[in-house]
Short mmCIF file of C-alpha atoms and ligand atoms in Angstrom, two decimals:
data_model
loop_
_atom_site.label_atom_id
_atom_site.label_comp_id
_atom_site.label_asym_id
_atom_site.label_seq_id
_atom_site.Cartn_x
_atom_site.Cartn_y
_atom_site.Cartn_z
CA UNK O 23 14.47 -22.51 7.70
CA UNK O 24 12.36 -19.71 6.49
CA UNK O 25 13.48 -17.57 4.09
CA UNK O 26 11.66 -14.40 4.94
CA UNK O 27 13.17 -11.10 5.29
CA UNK O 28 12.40 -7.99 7.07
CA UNK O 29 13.66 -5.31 5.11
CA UNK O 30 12.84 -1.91 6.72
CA UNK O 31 13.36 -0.12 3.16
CA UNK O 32 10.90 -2.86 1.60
CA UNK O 33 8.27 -1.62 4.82
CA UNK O 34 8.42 1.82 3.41
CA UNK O 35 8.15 1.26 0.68
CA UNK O 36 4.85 -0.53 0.23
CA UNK O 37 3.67 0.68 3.23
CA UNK O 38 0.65 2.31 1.84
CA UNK O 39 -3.44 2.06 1.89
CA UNK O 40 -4.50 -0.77 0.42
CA UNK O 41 -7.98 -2.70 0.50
CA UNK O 42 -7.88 -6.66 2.13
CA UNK O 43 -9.65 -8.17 -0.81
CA UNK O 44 -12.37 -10.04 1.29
CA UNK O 45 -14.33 -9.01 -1.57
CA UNK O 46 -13.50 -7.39 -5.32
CA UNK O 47 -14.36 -4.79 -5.74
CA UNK O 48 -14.00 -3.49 -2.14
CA UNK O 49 -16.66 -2.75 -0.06
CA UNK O 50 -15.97 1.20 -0.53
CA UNK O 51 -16.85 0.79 -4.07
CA UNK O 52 -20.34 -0.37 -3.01
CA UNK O 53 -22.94 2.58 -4.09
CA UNK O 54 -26.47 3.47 -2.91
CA UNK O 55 -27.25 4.23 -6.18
CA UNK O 56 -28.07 0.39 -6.03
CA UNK O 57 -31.66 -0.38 -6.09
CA UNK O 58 -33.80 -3.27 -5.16
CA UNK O 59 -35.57 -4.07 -8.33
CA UNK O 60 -32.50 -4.47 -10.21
CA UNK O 61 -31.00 -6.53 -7.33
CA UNK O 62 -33.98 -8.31 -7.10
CA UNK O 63 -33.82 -9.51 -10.72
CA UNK O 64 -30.39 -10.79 -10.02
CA UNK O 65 -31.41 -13.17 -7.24
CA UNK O 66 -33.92 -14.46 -9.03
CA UNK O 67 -31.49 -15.67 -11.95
CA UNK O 68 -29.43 -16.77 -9.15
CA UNK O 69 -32.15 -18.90 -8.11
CA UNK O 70 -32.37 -20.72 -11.34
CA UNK O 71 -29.48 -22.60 -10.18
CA UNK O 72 -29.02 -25.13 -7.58
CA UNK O 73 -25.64 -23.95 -6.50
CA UNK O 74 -24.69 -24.38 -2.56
CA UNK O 75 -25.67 -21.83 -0.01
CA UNK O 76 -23.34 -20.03 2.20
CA UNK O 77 -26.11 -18.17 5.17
CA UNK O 78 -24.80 -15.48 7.63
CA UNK O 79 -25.72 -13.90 10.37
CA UNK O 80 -24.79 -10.63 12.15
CA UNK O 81 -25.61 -10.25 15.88
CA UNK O 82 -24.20 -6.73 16.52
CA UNK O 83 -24.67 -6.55 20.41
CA UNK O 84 -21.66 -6.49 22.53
CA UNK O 85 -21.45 -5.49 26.15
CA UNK O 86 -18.39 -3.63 26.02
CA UNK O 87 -16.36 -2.00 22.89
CA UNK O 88 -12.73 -3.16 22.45
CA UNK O 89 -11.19 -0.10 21.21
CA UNK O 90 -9.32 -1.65 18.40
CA UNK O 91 -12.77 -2.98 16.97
CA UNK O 92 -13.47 -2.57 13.30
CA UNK O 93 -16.66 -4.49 13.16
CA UNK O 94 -20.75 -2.97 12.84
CA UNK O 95 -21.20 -3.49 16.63
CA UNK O 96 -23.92 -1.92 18.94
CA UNK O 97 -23.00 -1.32 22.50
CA UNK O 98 -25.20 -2.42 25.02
CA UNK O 99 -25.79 -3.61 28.38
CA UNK O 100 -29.39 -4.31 27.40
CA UNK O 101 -29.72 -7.96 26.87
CA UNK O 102 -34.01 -7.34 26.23
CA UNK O 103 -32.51 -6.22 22.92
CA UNK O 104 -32.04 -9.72 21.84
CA UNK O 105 -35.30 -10.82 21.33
CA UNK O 106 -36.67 -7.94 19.31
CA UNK O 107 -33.54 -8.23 16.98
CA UNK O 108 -34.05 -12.35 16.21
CA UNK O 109 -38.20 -11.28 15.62
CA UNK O 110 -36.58 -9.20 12.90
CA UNK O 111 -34.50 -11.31 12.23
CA UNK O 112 -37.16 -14.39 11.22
CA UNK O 113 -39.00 -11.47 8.94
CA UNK O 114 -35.85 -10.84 6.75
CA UNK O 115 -35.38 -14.39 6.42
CA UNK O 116 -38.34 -15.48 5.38
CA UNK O 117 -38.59 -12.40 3.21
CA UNK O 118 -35.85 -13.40 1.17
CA UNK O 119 -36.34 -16.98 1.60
CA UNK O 120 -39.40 -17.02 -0.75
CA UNK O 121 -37.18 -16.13 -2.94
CA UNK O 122 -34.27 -18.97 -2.83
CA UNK O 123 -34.92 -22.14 -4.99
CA UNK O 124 -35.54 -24.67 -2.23
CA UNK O 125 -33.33 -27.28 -3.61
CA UNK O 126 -30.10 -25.18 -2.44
CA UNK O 127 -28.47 -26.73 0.26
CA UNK O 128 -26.61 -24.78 2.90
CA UNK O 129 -23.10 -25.68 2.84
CA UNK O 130 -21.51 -22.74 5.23
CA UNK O 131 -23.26 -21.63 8.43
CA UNK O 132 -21.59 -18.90 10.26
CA UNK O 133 -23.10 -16.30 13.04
CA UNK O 134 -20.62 -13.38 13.55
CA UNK O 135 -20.80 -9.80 14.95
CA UNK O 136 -20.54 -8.02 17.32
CA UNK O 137 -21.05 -11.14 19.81
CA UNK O 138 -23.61 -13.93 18.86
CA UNK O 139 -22.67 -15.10 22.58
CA UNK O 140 -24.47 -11.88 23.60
CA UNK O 141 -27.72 -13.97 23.27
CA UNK O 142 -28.99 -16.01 25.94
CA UNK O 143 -28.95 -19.74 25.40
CA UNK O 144 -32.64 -19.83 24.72
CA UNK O 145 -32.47 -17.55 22.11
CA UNK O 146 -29.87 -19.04 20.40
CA UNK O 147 -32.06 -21.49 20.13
CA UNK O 148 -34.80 -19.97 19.38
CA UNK O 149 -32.50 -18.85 16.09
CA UNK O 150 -31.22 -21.97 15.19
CA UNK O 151 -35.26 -23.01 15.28
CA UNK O 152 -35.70 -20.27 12.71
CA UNK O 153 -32.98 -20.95 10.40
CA UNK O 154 -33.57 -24.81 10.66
CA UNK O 155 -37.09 -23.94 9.72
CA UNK O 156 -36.24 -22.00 6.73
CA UNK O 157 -33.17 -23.32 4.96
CA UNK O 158 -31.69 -27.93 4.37
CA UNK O 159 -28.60 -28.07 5.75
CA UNK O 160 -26.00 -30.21 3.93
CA UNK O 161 -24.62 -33.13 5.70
CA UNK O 162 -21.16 -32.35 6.12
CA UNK O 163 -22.02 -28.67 6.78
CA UNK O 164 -19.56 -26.27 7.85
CA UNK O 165 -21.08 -23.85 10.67
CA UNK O 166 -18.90 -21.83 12.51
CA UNK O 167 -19.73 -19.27 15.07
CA UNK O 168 -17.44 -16.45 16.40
CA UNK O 169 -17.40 -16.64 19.92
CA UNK O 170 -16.18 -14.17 22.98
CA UNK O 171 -15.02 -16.08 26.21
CA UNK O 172 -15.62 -13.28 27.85
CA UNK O 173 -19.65 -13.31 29.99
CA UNK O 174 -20.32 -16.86 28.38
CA UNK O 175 -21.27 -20.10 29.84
CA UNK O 176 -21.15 -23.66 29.10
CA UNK O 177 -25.29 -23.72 28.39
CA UNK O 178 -24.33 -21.23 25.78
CA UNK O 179 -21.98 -23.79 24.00
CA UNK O 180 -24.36 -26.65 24.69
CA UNK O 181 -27.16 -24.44 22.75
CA UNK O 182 -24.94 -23.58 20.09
CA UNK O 183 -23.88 -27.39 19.64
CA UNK O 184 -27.58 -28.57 19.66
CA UNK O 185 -28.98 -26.35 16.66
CA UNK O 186 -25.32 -27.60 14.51
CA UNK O 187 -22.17 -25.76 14.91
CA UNK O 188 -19.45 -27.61 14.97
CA UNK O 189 -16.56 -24.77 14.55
CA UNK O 190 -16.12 -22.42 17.06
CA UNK O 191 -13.92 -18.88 16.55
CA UNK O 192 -12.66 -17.68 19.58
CA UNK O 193 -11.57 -13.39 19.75
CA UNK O 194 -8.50 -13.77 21.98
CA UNK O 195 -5.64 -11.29 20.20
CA UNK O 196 -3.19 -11.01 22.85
CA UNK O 197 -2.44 -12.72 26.23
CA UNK O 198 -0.74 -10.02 27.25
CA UNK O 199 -2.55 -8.20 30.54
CA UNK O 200 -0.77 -4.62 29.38
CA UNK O 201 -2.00 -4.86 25.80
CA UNK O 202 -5.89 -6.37 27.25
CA UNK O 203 -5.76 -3.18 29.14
CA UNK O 204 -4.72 -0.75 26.55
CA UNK O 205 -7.08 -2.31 23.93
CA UNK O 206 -9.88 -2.59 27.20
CA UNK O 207 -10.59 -5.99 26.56
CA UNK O 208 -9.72 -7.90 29.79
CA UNK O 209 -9.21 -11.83 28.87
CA UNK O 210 -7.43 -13.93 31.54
CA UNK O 211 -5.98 -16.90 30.19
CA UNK O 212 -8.36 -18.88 31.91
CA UNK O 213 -11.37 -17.62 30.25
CA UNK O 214 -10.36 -18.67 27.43
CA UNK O 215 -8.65 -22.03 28.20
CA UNK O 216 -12.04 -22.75 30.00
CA UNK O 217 -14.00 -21.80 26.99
CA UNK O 218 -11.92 -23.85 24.59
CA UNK O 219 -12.43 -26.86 27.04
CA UNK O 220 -15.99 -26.57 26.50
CA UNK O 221 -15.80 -26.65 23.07
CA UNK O 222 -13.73 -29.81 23.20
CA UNK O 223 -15.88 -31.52 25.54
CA UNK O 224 -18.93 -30.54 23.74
CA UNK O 225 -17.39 -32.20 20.14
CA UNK O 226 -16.92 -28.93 18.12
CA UNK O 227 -14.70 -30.30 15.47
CA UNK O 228 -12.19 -27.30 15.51
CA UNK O 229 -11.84 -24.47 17.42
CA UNK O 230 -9.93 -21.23 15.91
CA UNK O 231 -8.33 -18.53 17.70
CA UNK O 232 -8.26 -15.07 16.42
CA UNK O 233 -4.97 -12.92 17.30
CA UNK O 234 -3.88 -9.25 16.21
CA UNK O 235 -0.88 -8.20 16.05
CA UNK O 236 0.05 -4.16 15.71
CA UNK O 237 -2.27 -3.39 19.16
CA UNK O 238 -0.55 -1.17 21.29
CA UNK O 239 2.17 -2.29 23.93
CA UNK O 240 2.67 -4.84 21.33
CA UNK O 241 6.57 -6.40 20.94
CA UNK O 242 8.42 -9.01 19.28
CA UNK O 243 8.91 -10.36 23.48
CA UNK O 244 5.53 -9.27 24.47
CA UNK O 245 4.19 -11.25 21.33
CA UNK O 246 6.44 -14.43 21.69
CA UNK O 247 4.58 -14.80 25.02
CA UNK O 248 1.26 -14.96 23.42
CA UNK O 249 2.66 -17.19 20.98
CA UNK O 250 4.13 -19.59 23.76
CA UNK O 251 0.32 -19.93 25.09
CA UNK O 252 -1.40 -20.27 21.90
CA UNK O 253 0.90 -23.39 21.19
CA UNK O 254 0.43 -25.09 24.50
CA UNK O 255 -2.96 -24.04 24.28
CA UNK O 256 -2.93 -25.53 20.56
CA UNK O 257 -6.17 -24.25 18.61
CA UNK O 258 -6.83 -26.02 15.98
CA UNK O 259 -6.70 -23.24 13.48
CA UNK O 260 -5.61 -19.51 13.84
CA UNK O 261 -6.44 -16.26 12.21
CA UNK O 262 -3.62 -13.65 12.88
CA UNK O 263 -4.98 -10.41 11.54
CA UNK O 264 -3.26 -7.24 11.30
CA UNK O 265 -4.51 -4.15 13.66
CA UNK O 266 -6.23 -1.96 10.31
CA UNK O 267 -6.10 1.42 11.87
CA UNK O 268 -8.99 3.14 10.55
CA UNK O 269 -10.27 6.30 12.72
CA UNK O 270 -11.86 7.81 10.35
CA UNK O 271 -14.20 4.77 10.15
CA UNK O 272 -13.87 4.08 13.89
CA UNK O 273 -13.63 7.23 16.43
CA UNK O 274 -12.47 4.62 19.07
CA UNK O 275 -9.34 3.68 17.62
CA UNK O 276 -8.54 7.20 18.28
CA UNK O 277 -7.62 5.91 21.82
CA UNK O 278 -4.83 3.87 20.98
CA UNK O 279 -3.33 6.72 19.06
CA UNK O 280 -2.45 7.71 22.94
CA UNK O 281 -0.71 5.00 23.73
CA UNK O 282 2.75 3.45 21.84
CA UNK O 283 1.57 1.74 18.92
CA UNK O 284 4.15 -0.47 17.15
CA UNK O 285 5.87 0.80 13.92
CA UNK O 286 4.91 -0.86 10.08
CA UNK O 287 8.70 -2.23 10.61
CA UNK O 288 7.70 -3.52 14.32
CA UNK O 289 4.05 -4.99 12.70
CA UNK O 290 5.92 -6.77 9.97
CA UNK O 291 8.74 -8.13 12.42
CA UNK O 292 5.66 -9.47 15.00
CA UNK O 293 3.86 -11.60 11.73
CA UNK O 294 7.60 -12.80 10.82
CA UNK O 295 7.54 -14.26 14.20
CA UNK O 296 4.50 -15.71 14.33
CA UNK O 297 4.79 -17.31 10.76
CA UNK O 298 8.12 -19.07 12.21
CA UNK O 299 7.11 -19.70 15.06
CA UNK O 300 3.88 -21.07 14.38
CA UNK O 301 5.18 -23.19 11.38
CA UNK O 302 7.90 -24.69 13.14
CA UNK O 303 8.08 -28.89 12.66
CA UNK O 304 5.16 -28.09 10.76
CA UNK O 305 2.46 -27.77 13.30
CA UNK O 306 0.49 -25.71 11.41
CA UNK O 307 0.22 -24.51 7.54
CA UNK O 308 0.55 -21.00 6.73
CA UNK O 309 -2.59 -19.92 4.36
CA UNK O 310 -2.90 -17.29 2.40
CA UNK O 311 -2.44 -13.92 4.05
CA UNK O 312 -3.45 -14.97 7.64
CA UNK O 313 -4.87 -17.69 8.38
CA UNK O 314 -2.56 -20.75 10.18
CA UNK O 315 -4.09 -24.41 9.80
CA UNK O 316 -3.31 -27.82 11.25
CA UNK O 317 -1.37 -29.82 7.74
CA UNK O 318 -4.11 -32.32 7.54
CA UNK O 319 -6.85 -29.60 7.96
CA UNK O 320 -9.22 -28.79 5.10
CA UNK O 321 -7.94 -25.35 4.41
CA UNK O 322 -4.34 -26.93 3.90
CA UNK O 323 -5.57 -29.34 1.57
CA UNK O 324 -7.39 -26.82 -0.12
CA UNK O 325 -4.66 -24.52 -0.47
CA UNK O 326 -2.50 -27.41 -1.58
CA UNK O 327 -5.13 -28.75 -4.66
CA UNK O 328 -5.36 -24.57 -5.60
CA UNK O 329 -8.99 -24.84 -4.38
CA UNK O 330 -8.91 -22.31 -1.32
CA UNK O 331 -11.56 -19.18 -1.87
CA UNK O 332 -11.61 -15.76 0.22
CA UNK O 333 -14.37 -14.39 1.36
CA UNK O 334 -15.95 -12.28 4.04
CA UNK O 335 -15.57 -14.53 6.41
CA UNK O 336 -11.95 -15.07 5.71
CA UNK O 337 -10.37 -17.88 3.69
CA UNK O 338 -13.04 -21.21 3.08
CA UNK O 339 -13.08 -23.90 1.47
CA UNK O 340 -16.67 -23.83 -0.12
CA UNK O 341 -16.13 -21.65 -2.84
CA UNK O 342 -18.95 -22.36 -4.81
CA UNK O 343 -21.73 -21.17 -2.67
CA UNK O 344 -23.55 -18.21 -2.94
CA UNK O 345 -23.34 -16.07 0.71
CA UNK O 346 -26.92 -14.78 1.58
CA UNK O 347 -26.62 -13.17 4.86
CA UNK O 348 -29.08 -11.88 7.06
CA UNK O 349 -29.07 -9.02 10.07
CA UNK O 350 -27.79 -5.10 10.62
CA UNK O 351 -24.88 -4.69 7.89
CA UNK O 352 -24.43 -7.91 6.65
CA UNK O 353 -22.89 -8.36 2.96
CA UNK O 354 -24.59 -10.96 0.76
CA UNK O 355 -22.66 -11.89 -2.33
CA UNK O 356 -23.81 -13.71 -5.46
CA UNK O 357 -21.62 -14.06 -8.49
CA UNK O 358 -23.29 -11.13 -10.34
CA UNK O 359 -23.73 -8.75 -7.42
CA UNK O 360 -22.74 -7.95 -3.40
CA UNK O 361 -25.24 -5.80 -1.42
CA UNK O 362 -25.04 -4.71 2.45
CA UNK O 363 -28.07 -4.57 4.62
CA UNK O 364 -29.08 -1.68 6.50
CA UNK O 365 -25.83 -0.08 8.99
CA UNK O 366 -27.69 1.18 12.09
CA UNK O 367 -30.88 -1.12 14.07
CA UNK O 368 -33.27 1.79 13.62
CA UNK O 369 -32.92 1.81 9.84
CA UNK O 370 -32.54 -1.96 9.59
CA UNK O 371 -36.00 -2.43 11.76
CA UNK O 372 -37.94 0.43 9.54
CA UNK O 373 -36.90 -1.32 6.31
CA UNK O 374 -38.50 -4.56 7.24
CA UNK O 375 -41.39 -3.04 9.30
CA UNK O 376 -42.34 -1.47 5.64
CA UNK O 377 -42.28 -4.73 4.21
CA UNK O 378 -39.00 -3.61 2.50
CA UNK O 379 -35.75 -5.49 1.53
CA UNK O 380 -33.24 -3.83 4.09
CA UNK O 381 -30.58 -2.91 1.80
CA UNK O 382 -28.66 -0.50 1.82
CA UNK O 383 -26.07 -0.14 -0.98
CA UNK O 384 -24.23 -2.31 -3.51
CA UNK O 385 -22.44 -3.07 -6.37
CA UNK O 386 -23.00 -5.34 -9.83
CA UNK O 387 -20.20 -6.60 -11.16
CA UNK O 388 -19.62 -6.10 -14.49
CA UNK O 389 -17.89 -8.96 -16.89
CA UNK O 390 -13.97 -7.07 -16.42
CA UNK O 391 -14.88 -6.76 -12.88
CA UNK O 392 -15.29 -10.85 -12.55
CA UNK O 393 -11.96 -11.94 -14.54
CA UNK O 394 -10.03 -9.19 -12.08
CA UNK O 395 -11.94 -10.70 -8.82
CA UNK O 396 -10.82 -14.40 -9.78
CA UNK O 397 -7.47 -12.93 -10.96
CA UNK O 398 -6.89 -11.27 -7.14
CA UNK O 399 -8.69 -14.23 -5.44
CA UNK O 400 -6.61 -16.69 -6.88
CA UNK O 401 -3.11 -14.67 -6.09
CA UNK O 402 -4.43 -14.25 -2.56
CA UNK O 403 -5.30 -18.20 -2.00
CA UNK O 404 -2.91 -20.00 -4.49
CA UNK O 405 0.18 -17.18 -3.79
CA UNK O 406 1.36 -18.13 -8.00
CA UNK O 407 -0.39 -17.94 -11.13
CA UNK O 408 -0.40 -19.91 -14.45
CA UNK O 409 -1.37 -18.13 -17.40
CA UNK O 410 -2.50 -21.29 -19.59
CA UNK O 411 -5.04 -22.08 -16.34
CA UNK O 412 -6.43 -18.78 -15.99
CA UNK O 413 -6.55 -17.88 -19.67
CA UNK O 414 -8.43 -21.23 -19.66
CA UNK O 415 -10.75 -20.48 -16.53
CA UNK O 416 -11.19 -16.42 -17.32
CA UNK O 417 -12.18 -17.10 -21.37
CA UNK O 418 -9.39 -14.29 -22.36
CA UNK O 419 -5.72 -14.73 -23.31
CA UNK O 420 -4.26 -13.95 -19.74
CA UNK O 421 -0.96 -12.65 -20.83
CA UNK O 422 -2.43 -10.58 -23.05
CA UNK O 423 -5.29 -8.84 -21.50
CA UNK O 424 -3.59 -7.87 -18.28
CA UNK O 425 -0.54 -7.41 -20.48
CA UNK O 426 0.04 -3.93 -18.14
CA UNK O 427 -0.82 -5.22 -15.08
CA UNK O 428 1.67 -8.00 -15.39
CA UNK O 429 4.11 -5.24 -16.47
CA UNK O 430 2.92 -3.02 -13.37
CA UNK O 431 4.24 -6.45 -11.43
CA UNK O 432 7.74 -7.03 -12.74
CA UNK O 433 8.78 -3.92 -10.66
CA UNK O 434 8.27 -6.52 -7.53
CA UNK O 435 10.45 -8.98 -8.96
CA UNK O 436 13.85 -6.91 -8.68
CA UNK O 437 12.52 -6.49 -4.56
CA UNK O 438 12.64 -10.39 -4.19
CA UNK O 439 8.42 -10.53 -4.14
CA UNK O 440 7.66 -12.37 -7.01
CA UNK O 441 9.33 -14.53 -9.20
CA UNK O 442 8.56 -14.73 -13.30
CA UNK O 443 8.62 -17.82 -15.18
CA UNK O 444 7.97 -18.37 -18.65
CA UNK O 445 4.02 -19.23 -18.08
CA UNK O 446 3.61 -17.52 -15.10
CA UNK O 447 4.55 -16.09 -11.45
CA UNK O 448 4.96 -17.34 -7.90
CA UNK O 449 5.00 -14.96 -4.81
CA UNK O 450 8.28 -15.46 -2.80
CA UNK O 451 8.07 -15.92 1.08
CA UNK O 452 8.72 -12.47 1.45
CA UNK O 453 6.37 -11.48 -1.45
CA UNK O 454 3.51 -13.06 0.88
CA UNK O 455 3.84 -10.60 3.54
CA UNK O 456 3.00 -7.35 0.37
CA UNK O 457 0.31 -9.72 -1.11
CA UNK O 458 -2.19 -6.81 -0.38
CA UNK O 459 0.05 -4.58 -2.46
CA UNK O 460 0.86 -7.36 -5.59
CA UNK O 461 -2.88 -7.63 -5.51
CA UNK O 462 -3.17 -4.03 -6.35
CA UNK O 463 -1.70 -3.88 -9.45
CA UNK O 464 -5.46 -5.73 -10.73
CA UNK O 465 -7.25 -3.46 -8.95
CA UNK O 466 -8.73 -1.01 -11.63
CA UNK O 467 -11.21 0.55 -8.81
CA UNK O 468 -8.31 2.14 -6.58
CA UNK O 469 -8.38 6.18 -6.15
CA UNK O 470 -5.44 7.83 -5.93
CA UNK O 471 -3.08 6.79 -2.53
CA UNK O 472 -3.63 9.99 -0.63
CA UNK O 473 -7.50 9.28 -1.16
CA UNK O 474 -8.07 5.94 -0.05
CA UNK O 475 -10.20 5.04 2.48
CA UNK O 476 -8.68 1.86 3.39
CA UNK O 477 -6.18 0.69 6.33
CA UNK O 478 -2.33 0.72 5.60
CA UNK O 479 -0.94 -2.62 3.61
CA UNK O 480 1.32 -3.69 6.78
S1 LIG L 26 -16.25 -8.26 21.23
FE1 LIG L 26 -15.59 -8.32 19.08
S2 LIG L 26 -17.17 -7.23 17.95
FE2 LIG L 26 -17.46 -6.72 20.12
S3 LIG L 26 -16.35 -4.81 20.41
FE3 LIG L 26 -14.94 -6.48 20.93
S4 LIG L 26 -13.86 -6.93 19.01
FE4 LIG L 26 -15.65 -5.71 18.49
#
């Protein structure tokens, strides 16, 4: 039985702007003040190494926007955009693949967006040919792409089969035909029942669904219903993300402000629900912050050995690859550095027709910023921390050095969050649901509350 509680006061309480930790620092730290040569530098020391590869790429089209969308996307009916974009495509790639020591092995594959299923089968080929061409792929590779049922058809899943994938992500978030509407994403069930029969047939080794909860007509009945399809339906892995309500980023979202959005104390009640319902007779593993895996999967055995990493992409298990990505906004991240590409096509086409790098902005980490990033990622996958371990790992005396931040984190323990031992701390069952907030207190880039730019913790 779990052991989680809903505590309304708790909701208020740390119901605050917070960033997700994909990366530390967060991406609003990044700065343009960032310049190639110095970057460049950097990724050549990175390239002394033969440390795996992690290669991503952004396909930004998408025929329709879904109103709750927080990803770089461009709009367009226009499918001739396609070909133009993988033609740039090939020129950033082998622009920065002159670079890469050509004994790294690609480890991670993963095409997201937007909608890489905007392309036509041919031209997903036609990319696979170019990254094939460019970069060795491991043999047990992991390459996932994110996929919308939605305008797709089997020779789209054959194509993406043939160049490699073998994980398929599929954006479902609700079942419900009064939240599709509200959100304007129209899914029927069948869509995507016929899209994950595809994937099955075609011998993609797991296929993920993604949900949201915290969309508008959203309740703990209207969800339970989702949840009853998604378990006869029975992905192999889930990702159950919460709605980050960011108009100021993302005009759209305005939209749903018209409509009955569900309360933090609503939001929090929905994840309780899936989190029990989901883990019942252990069908699948809770990981991290939200992410659901089968128990024999390799993110449950990952989170079990204390080996799980956070990334972009979500939570992986190949944690020691560098993540070079390619394409309009994409983040790359190397141990000593994270830089984003170019934000809008135009800008992202003139870079590379100059014979530029198309970056954008960044950030270099500095040597406090790396023992706080492995302190946060670590709290995020493993949900405790020992203090001999990371004092061992970090090269500083744990207790010691974040001797305040630790202190900062004892005011969870009277809430029932966290839990203090002698060498160290666990996060409760409850504590998991605030991990965004324990996080936090290691956070030594956060403005003030009233001036962050990031979506609420719940
Ligand atoms: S399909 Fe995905 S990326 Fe495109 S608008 Fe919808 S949510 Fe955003």
């Amino acid at each position: 039985m779990s052991t989680l509680k809903v505590d309304l006061d708790l909701v208020q309480k740390y119901n605050v702007a917070g960033p997700r930790y994909t990366s530390y620092p967060p991406a609003t730290k990044f700065t343009d003040a960032f310049k190639w040569p110095e970057l460049a530098k950097k990724i050549s020391v990175n390239n002394e190494t033969d440390r795996d590869l992690s290669i991503y790429f952004h396909i930004p089209f998408c025929e329709t926007l879904c109103w709750f969308c927080g990803c770089t996307t461009v709009i367009t009916k226009d499918h001739a955009q396609g070909l133009p974009y993988l033609n740039y495509l090939e020129r950033e790639v082998a622009q920065m693949a002159a670079r890469l020591n050509p004994k790294r092995k690609v480890v991670q594959l993963h095409w997201g967006g937007g909608s890489p299923t905007f392309l036509t089968p041919d031209e997903i080929r036609k990319l696979g040919g170019i990254i094939h061409k460019y970069f060795k792929f491991a043999d047990n590779i992991e390459a996932g792409v994110e996929i919308d049922p939605r305008r797709l058809t089997r020779e789209h899943i054959v194509a993406l089969r043939e160049i490699g994938f073998n994980r398929a992500s599929l954006g479902v978030q609700d079942f419900d035909p009064q939240v599709q509407e509200a959100i304007h994403r129209i899914q029927p069930r069948d869509l995507t029942q016929q899209t994950l029969d595809w994937a099955r047939e075609l011998g993609f080794g797991s296929v993920n669904f993604d949900l949201i909860y915290g969309l508008p007509h959203q309740t703990a009945d209207s969800f339970n219903r989702t949840l009853d399809t998604v378990l006869e339906m029975s992905p192999d892995r889930l990702a159950v993300f919460s709605y980050a309500h960011v108009p100021w980023v993302k005009p759209a979202q305005k939209i749903l402000e018209q409509k009955i959005l569900p309360t933090a104390g609503v939001k929090l009640q929905l994840l309780k629900n899936v989190i029990e319902r989901l883990t019942e007779n252990n069908r699948y593993v809770y990981i991290g912050m939200d992410h659901f895996a089968r128990p024999d999967d390799e993110l449950t055995v990952a989170q079990r050995n204390k080996t799980l990493q956070r990334n972009f992409q979500g939570y992986s298990t190949r944690g020691n690859a560098d993540i070079y990505s390619f394409g309009m906004s994409a983040i790359s991240q190397i141990p000593d550095a994270y830089w984003q590409n170019e934000k809008e096509l135009p800008s992202y086409f003139a870079a590379l027709d100059a014979g530029r790098a198309p970056l954008t902005r960044g950030y270099l980490l500095n040597a406090e910023d790396k023992l706080r990033r492995e302190t946060i990622m670590r709290m995020m996958c493993d949900l405790s921390l020992d203090y001999a371990a990371m004092s061992q790992k970090l090269g500083v005396n744990f207790a010691e050095h974040f001797a305040n931040e630790l202190a900062a984190l004892k005011s969870f323990e009277a809430d029932g969050l966290i839990q203090f031992s002698q060498n160290g701390f666990e996060v409760t069952d409850t504590g998991r649901l605030f991990i965004r907030n324990l996080a936090m207190c290691f956070d030594n880039t956060l403005a003030p509350s009233g001036e962050r730019k990031h979506s609420r913790t719940i």
